[in-house]
N, CA, C and O atoms as a DFTB+ gen file, in Angstrom:
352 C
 N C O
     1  1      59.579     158.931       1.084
     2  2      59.144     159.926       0.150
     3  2      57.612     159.954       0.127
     4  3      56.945     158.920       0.081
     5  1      57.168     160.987       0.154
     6  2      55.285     161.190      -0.049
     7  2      54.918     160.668      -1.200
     8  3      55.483     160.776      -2.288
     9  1      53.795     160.004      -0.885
    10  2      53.106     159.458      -2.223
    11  2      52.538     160.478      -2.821
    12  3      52.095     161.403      -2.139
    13  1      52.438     160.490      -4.443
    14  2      51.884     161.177      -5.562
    15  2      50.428     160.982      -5.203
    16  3      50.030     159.938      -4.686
    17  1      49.598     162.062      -5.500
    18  2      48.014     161.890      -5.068
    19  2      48.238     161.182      -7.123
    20  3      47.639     160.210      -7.582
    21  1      48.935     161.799      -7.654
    22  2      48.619     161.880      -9.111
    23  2      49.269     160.486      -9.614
    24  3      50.474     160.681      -9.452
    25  1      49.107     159.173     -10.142
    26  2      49.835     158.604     -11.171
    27  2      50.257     159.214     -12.466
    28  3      50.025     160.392     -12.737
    29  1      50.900     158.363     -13.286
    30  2      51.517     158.780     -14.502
    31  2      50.501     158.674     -15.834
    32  3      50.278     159.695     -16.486
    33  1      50.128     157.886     -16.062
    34  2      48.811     158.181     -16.196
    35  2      48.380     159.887     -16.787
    36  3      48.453     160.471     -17.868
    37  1      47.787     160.328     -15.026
    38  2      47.174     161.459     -15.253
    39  2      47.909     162.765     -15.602
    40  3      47.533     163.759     -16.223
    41  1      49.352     162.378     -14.867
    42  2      50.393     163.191     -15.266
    43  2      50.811     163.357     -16.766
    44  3      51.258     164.466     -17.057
    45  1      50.756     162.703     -17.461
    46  2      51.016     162.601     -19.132
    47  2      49.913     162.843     -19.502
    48  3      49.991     163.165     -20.688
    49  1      48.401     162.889     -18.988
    50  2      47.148     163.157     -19.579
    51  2      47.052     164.565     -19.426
    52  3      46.117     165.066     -20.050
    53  1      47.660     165.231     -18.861
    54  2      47.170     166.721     -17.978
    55  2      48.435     167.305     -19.233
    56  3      47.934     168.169     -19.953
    57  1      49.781     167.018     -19.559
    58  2      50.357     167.527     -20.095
    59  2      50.038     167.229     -21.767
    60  3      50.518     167.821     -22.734
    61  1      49.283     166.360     -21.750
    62  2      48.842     166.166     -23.540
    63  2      47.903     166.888     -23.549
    64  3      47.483     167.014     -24.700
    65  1      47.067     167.717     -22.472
    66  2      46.167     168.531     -22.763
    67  2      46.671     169.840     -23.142
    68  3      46.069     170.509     -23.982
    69  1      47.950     170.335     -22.469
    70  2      48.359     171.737     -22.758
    71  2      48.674     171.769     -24.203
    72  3      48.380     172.607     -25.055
    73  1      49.631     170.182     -24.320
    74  2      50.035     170.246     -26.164
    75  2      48.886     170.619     -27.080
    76  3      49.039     171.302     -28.094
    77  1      47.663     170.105     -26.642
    78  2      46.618     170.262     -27.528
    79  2      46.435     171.290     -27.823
    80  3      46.142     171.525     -28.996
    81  1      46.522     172.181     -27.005
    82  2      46.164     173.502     -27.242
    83  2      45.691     174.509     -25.798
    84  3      45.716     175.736     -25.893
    85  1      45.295     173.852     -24.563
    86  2      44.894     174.114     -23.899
    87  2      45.988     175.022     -23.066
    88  3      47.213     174.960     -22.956
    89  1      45.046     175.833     -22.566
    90  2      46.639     177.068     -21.249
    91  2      46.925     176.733     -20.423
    92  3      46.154     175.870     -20.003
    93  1      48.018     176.999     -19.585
    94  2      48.696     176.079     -18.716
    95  2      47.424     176.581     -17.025
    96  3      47.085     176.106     -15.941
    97  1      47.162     177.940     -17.983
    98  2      46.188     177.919     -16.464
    99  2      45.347     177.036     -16.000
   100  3      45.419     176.334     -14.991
   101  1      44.141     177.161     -17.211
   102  2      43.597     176.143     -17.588
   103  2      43.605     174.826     -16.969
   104  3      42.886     174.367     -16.082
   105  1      44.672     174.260     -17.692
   106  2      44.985     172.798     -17.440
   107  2      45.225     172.456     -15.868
   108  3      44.881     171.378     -15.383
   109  1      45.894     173.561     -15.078
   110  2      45.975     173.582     -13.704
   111  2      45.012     173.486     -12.853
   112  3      45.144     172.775     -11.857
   113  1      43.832     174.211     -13.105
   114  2      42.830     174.403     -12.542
   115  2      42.229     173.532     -12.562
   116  3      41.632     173.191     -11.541
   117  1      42.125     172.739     -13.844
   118  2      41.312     171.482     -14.216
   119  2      41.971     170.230     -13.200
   120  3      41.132     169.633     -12.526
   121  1      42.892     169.954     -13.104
   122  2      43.539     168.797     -12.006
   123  2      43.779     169.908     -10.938
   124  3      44.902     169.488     -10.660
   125  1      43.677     170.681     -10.347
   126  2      44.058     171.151      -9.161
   127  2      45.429     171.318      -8.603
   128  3      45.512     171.187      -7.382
   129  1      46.757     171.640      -9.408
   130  2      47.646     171.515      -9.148
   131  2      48.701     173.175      -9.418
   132  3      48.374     173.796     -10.429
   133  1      49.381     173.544      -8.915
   134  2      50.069     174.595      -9.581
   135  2      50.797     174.748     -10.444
   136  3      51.576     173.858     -10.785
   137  1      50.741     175.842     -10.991
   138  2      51.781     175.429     -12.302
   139  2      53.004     175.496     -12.328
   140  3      53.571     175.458     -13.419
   141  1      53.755     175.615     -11.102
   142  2      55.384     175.035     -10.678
   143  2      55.041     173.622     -10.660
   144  3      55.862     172.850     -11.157
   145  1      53.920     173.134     -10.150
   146  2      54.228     171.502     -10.445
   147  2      53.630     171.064     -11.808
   148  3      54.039     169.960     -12.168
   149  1      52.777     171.658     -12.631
   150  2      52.976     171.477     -14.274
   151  2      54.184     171.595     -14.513
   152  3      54.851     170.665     -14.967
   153  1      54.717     172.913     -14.210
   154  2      56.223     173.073     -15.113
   155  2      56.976     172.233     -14.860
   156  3      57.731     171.822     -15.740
   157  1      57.012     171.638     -13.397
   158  2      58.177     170.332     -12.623
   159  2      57.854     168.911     -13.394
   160  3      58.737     168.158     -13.806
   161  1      56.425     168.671     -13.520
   162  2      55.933     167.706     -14.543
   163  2      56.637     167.838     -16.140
   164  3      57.433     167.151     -16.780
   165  1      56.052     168.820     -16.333
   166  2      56.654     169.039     -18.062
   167  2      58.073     168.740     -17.889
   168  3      58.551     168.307     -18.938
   169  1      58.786     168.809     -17.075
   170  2      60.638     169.196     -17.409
   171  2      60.535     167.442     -17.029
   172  3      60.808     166.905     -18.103
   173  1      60.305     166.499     -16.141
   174  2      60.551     165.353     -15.872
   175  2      59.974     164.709     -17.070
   176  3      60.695     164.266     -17.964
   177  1      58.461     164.640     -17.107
   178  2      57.615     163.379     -18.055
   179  2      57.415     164.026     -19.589
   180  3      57.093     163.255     -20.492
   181  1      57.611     165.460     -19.876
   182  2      57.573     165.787     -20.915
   183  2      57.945     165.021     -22.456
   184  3      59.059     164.503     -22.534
   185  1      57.318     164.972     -23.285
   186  2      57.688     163.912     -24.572
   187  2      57.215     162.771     -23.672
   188  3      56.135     162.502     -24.197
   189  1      57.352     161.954     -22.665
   190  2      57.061     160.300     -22.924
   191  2      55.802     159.920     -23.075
   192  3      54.821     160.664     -23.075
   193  1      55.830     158.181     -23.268
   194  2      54.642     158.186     -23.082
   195  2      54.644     157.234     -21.193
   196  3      55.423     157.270     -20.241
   197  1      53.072     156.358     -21.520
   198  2      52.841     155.774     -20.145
   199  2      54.105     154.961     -19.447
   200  3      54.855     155.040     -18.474
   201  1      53.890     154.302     -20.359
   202  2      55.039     153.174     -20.736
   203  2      56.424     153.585     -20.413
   204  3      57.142     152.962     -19.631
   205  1      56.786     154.705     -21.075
   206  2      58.395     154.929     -20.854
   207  2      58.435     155.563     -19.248
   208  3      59.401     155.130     -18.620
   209  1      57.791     156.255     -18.683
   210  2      57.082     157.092     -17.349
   211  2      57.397     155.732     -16.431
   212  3      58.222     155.678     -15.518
   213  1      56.558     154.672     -16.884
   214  2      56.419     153.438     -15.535
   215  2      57.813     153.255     -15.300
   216  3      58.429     153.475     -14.257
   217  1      58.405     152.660     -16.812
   218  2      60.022     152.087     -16.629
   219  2      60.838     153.430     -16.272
   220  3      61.989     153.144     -15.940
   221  1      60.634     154.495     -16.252
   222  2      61.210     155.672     -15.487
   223  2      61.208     155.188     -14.266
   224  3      62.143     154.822     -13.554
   225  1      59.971     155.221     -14.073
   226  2      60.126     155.120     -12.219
   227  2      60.262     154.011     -11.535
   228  3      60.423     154.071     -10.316
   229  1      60.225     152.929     -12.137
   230  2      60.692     151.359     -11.879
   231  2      62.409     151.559     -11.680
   232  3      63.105     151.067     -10.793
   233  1      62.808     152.393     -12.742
   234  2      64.309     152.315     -12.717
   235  2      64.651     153.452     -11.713
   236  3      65.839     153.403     -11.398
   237  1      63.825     154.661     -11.000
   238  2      64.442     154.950      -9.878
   239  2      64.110     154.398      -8.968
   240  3      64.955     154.430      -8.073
   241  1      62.649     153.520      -8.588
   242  2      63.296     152.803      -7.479
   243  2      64.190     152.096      -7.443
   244  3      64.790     152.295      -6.387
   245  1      64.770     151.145      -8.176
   246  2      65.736     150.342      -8.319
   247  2      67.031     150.867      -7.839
   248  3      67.817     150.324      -7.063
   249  1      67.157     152.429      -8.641
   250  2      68.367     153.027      -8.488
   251  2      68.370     153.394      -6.392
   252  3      69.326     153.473      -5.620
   253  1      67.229     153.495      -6.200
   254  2      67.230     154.140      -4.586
   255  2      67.548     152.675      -3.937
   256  3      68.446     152.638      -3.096
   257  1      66.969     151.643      -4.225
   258  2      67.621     150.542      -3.538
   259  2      68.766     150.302      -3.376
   260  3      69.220     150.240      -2.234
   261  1      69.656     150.072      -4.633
   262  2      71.362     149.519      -4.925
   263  2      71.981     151.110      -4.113
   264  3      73.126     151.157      -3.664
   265  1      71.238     152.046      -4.053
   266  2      72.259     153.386      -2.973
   267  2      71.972     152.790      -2.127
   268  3      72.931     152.029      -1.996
   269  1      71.141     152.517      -1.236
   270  2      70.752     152.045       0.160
   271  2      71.600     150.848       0.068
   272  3      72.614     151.122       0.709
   273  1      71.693     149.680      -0.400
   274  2      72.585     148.397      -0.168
   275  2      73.865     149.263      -0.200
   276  3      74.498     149.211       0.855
   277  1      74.443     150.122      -1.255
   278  2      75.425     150.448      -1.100
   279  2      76.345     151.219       0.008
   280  3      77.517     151.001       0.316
   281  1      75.554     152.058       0.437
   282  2      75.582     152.821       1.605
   283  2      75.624     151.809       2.734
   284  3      76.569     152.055       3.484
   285  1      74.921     150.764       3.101
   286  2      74.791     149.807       4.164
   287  2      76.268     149.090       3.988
   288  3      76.968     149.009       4.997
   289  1      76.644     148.693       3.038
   290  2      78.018     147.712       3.398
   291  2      79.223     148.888       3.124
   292  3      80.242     148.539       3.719
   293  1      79.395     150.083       2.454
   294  2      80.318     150.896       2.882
   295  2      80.535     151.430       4.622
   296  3      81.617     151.766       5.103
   297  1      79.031     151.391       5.456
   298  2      78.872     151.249       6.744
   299  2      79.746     150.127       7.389
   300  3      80.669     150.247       8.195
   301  1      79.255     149.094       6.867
   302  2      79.947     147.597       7.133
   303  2      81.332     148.128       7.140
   304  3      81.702     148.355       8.292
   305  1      82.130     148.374       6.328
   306  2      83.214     147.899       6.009
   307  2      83.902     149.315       6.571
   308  3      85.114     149.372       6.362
   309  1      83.489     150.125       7.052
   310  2      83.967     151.289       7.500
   311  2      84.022     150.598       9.079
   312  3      85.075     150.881       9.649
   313  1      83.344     149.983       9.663
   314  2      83.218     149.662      11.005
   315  2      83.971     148.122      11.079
   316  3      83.565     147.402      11.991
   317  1      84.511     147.840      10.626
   318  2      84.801     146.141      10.014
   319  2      86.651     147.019      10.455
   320  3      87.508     146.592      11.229
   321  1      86.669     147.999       9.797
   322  2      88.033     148.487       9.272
   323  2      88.445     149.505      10.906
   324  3      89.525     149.528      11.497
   325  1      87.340     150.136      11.215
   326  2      87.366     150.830      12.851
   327  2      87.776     149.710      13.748
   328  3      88.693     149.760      14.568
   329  1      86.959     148.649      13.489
   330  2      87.629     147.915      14.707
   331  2      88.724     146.792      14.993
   332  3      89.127     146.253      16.023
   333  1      89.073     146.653      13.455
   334  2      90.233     146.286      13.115
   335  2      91.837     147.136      13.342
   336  3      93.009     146.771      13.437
   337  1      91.305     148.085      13.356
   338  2      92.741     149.217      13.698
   339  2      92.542     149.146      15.158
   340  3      93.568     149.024      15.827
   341  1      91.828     149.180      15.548
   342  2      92.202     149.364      17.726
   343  2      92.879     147.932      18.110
   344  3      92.781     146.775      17.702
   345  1      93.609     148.618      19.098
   346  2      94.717     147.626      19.312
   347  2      94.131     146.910      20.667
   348  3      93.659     147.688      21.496
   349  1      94.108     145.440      20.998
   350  2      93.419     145.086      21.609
   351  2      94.103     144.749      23.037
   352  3      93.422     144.292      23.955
């Protein structure tokens, strides 16, 4: 997956600016980003704070690991089970 030029951080800083009061144009222009990826920001990190954002994304890597182990021994056991059925 591509790395974020942006941390979370700046991502929750850029969207506490629109709450303030500021326009979404505005706020775009100011970090350089479009405002499909404000709006993609707002719908993901919207309401949290830093804190809840990190353990967000701590808990999807986690979640992308245990698919990958999982996926690897359903491999296993799919090929464990292939070559157990051929008759030798």
């Amino acid at each position: 997956m591509k790395q974020s030029r942006f941390t979370e951080e700046r991502i929750i800083a850029a969207l506490r600016e629109h709450e303030a009061g500021s326009k979404t144009g505005d706020v775009c222009r100011k970090h350089g980003i479009s405002s499909a990826t404000f709006y993609k920001w707002k719908a993901k990190y919207g309401g949290l704070d830093v804190s809840e954002a990190r353990r967000l994304k701590v808990l999807a890597d986690e979640n992308a690991k245990l698919k990958k182990l999982l996926a690897e021994a359903m491999f296993d056991n799919a090929m464990l089970k292939d070559l157990n059925s051929k008759k030798w």
